[in-house]
Short mmCIF file of C-alpha atoms and ligand atoms in Angstrom, two decimals:
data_model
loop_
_atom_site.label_atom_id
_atom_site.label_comp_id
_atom_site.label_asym_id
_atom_site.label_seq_id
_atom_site.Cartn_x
_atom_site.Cartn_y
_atom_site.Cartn_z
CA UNK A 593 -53.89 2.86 15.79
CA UNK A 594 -51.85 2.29 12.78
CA UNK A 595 -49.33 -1.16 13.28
CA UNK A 596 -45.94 -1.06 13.32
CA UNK A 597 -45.11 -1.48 9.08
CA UNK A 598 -47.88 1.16 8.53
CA UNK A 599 -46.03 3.65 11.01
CA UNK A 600 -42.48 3.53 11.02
CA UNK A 601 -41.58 5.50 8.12
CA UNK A 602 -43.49 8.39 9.06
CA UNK A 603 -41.82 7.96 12.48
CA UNK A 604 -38.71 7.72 11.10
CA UNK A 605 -39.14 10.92 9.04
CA UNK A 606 -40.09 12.66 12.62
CA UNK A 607 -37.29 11.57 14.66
CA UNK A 608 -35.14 12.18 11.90
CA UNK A 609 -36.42 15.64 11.58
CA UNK A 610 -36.36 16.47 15.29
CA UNK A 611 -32.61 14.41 16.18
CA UNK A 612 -31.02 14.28 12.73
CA UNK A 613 -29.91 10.86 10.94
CA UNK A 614 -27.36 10.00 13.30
CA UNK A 615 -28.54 11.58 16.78
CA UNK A 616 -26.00 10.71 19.28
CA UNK A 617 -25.65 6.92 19.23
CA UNK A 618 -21.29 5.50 18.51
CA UNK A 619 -20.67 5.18 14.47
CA UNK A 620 -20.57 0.82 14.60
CA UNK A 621 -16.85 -0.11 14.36
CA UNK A 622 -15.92 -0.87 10.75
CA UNK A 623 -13.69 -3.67 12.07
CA UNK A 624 -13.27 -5.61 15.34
CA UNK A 625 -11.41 -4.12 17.60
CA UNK A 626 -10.48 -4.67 21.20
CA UNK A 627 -10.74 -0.25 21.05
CA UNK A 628 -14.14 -0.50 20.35
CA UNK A 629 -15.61 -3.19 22.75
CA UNK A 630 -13.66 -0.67 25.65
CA UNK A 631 -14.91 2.43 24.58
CA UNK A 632 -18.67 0.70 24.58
CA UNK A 633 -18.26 0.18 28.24
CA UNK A 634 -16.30 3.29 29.01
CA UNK A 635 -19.58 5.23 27.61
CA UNK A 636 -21.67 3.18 30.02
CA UNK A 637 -19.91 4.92 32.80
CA UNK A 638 -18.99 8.33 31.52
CA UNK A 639 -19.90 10.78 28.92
CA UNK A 640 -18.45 10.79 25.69
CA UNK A 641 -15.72 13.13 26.45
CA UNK A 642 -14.43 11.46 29.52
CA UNK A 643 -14.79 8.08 28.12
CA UNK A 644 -12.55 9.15 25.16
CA UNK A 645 -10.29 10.56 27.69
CA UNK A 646 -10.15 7.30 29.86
CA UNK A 647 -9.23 5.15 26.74
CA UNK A 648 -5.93 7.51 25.70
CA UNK A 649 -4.78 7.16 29.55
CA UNK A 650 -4.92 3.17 29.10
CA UNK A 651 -3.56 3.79 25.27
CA UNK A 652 -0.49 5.52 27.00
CA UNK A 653 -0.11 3.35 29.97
CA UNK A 654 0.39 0.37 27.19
CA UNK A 655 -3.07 -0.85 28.47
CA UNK A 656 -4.80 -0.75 25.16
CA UNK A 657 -4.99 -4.69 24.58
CA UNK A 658 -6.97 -7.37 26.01
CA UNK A 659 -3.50 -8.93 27.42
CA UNK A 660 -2.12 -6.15 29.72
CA UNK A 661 -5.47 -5.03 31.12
CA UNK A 662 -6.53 -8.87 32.02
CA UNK A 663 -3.53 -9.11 34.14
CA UNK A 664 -3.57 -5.83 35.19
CA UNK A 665 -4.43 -5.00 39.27
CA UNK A 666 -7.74 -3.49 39.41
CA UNK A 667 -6.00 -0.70 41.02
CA UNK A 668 -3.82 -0.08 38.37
CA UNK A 669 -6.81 1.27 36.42
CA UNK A 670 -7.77 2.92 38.77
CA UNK A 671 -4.79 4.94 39.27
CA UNK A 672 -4.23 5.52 35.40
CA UNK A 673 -7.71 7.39 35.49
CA UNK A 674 -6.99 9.61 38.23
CA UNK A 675 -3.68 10.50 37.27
CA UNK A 676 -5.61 11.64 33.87
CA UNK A 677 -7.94 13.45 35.89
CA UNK A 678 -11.12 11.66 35.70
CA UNK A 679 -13.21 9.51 38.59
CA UNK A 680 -15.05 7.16 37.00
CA UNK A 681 -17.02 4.63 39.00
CA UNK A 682 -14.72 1.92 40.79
CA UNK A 683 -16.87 -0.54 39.39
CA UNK A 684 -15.97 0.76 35.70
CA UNK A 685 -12.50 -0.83 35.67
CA UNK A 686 -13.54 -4.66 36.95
CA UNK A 687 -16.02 -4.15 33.94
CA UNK A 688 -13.26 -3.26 31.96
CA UNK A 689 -10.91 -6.30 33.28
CA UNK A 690 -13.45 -8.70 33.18
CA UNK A 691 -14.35 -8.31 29.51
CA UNK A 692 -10.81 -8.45 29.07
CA UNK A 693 -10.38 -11.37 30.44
CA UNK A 694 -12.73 -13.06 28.46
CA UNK A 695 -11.49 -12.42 25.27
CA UNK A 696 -7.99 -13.45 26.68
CA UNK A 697 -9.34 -16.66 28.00
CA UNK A 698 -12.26 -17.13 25.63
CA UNK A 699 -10.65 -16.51 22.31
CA UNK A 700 -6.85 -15.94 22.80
CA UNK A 701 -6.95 -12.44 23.32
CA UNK A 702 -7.75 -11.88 19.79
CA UNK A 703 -10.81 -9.78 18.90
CA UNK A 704 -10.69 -10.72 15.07
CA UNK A 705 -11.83 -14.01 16.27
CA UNK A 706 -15.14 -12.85 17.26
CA UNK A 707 -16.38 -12.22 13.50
CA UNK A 708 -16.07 -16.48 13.29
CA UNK A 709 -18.07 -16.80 16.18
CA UNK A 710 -22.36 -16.78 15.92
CA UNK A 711 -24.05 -13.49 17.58
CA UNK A 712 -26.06 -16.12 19.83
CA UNK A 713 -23.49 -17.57 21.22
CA UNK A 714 -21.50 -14.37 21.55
CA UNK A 715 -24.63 -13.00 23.29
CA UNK A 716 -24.72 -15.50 25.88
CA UNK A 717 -20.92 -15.25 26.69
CA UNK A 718 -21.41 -11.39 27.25
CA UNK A 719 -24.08 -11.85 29.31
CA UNK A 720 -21.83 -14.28 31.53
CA UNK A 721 -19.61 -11.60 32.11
CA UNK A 722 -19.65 -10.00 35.79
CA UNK A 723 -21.15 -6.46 35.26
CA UNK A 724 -22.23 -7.11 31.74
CA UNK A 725 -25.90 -6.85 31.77
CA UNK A 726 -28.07 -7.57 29.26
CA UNK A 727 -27.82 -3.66 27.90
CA UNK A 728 -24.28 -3.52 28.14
CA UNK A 729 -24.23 -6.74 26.26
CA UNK A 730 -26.32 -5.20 23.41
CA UNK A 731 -24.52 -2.35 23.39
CA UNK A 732 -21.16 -4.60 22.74
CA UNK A 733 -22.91 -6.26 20.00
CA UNK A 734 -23.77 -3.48 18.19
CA UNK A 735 -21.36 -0.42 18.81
CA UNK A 736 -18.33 -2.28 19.93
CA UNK A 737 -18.49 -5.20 17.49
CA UNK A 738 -21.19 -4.23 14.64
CA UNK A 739 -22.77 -7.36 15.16
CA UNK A 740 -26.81 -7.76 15.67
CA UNK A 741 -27.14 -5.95 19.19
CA UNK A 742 -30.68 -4.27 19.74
CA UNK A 743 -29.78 -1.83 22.81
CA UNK A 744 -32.59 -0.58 24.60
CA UNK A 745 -33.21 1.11 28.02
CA UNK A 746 -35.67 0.86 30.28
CA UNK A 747 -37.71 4.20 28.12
CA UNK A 748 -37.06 2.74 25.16
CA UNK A 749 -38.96 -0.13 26.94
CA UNK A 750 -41.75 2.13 28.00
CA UNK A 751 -42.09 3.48 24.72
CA UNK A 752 -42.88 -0.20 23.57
CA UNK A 753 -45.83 -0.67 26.27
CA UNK A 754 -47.29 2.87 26.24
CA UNK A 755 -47.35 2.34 22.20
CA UNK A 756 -48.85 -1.50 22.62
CA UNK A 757 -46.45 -2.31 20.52
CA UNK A 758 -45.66 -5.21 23.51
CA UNK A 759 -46.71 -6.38 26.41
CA UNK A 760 -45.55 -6.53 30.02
CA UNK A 761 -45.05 -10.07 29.61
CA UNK A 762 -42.58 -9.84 26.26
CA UNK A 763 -39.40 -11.58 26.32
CA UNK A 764 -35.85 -10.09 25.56
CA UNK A 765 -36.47 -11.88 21.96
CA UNK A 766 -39.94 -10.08 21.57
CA UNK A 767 -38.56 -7.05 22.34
CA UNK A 768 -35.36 -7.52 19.96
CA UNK A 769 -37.58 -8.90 17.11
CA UNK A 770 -39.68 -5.42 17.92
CA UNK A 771 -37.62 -3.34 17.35
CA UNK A 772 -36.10 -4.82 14.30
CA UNK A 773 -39.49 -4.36 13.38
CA UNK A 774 -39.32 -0.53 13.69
CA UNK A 775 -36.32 -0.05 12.47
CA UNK A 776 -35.99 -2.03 9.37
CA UNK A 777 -39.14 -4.12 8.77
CA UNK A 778 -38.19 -6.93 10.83
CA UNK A 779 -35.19 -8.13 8.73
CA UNK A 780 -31.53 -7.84 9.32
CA UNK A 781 -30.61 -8.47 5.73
CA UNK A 782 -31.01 -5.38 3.91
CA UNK A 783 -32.92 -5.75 0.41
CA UNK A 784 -30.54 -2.94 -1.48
CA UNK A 785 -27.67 -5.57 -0.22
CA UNK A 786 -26.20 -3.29 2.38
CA UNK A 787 -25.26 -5.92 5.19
CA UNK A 788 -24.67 -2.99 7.89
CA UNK A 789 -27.90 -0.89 6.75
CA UNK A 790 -30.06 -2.85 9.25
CA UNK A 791 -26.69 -2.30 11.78
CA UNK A 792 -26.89 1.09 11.57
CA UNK A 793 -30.99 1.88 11.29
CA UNK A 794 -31.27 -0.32 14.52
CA UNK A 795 -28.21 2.17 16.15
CA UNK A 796 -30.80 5.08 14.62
CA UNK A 797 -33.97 3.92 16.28
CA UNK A 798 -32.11 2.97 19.55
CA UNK A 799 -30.65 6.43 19.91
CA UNK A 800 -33.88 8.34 19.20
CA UNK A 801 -36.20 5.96 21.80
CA UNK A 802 -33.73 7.03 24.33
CA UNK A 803 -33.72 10.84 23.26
CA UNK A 804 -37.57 10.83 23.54
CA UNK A 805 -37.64 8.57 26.77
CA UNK A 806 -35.53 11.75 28.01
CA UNK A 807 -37.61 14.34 26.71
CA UNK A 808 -41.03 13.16 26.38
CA UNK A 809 -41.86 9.42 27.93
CA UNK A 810 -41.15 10.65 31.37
CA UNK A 811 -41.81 7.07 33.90
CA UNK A 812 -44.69 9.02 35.73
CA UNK A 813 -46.12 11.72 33.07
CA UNK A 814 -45.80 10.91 29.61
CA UNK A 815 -46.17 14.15 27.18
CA UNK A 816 -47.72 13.05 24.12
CA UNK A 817 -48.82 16.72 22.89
CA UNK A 818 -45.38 17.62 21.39
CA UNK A 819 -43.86 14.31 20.79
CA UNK A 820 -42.41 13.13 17.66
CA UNK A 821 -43.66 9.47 17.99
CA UNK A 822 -47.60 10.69 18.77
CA UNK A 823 -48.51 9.57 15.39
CA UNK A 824 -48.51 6.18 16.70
CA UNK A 825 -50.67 6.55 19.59
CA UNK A 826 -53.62 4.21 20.12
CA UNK A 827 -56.55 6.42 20.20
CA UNK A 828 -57.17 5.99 23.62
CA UNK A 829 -53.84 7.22 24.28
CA UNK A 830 -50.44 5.47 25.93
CA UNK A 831 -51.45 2.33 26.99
CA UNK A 832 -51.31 2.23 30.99
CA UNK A 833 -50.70 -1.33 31.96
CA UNK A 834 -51.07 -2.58 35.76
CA UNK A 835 -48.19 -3.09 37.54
S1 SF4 B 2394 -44.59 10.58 25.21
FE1 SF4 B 2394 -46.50 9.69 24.45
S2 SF4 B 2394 -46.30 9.73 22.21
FE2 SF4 B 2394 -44.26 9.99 23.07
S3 SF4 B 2394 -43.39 7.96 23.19
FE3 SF4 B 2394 -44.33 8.35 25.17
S4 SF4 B 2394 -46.39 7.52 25.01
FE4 SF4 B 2394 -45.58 7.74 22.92
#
């Protein structure tokens, strides 16, 4: 089985082939904007459509800043949605208030703040937030505030076992460092000197595990036959560990 630095630019040059360069992954916010972290948990909830929806009914209820949607009554949100036609979750707008409410009460309401502040300690104040789990809080890192985020889902997770690329027992930083690994040799800092290159090749590879999760690494039945990332199969196949 070849290892991860021998494989990933072939695989790169199949996922690219099969789900194009930028698949269907957010572009990563050229600045930090209070827009962006909403929109990253408006996706969580809807599609991309409705989320985009959902943020110009806040935009012209005057909700479009950390400020008014902290103090805002949950069903306030709620009734902005429906009156735009949408039903999002209920739990979508406590989500919503609550990362609001940490900026407000965090760092002043002011999301230009956040480039001062260290993507470890930013990590573990997502993670603190009610709802915010630790996807959601890679997610934010990346697509809402183009900072080192590594999302992955639970088949981008699979992918990693069946591959052997990790084991059951791999913590979150294993599985970060991992896919760094994958997507840009295991460094953030780019060697032409672009500092969002690694940003945006980590967006790349995070979009495309989740496109083959859907299609190919089905939870029960994985099929391997037609898959762009077969290349990298151990020769006994996907690795099935015990559960
Ligand atoms: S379907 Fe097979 S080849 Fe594709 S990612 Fe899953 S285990 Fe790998």
């Amino acid at each position: 089985m070849p290892g991860i630095e021998q494989a990933r630019d072939g695989l790169a040059a199949a996922l690219e082939a099969r789900y194009g360069r930028g698949g269907d992954t957010p572009p990563l916010p050229s600045q930090v904007t209070f827009d962006a972290m909403v929109r990253v948990v408006l996706e969580e909830f809807l599609d991309a459509r409705q989320a985009a929806l959902a943020w110009e009914a806040l935009v012209e209820a005057g909700l479009d800043e950390a400020g008014p949607i902290a103090e805002a009554d949950p069903l306030e949100l709620a009734s902005v949605w429906q009156l735009a036609g949408l039903k999002p979750p209920a739990r979508m707008g406590g989500v919503v208030r609550k990362l609001a409410m940490w900026l407000v009460d965090r760092h002043r309401g002011d999301p230009t703040a956040l480039a001062e502040v260290g993507v470890d300690r930013l990590r573990e104040e997502l993670r603190q937030i009610q709802g915010v789990g630790p996807a959601l809080t890679e997610r934010l890192l990346l697509w809402g505030l183009g900072r080192e985020g590594v999302p992955l889902d639970r088949s981008g997770y699979r992918i990693l076992l069946r591959h052997g690329w990790i084991d059951p027992t791999a913590d979150t930083d294993e599985l970060r460092s991992t896919m760094v690994q994958l997507a840009q040799g295991g460094r953030w800092d780019d060697p032409a000197g672009d500092p969002r290159a690694a940003l945006a090749a980590v967006g790349r590879w995070s979009g495309w595990m989740e496109r083959v999760g859907r299609e190919f690494c089905k939870p029960t039945a994985p099929r391997c036959d037609r898959c762009p990332l077969r290349e990298a199969l151990p020769e006994t196949g996907p690795v099935e560990w015990d559960a």
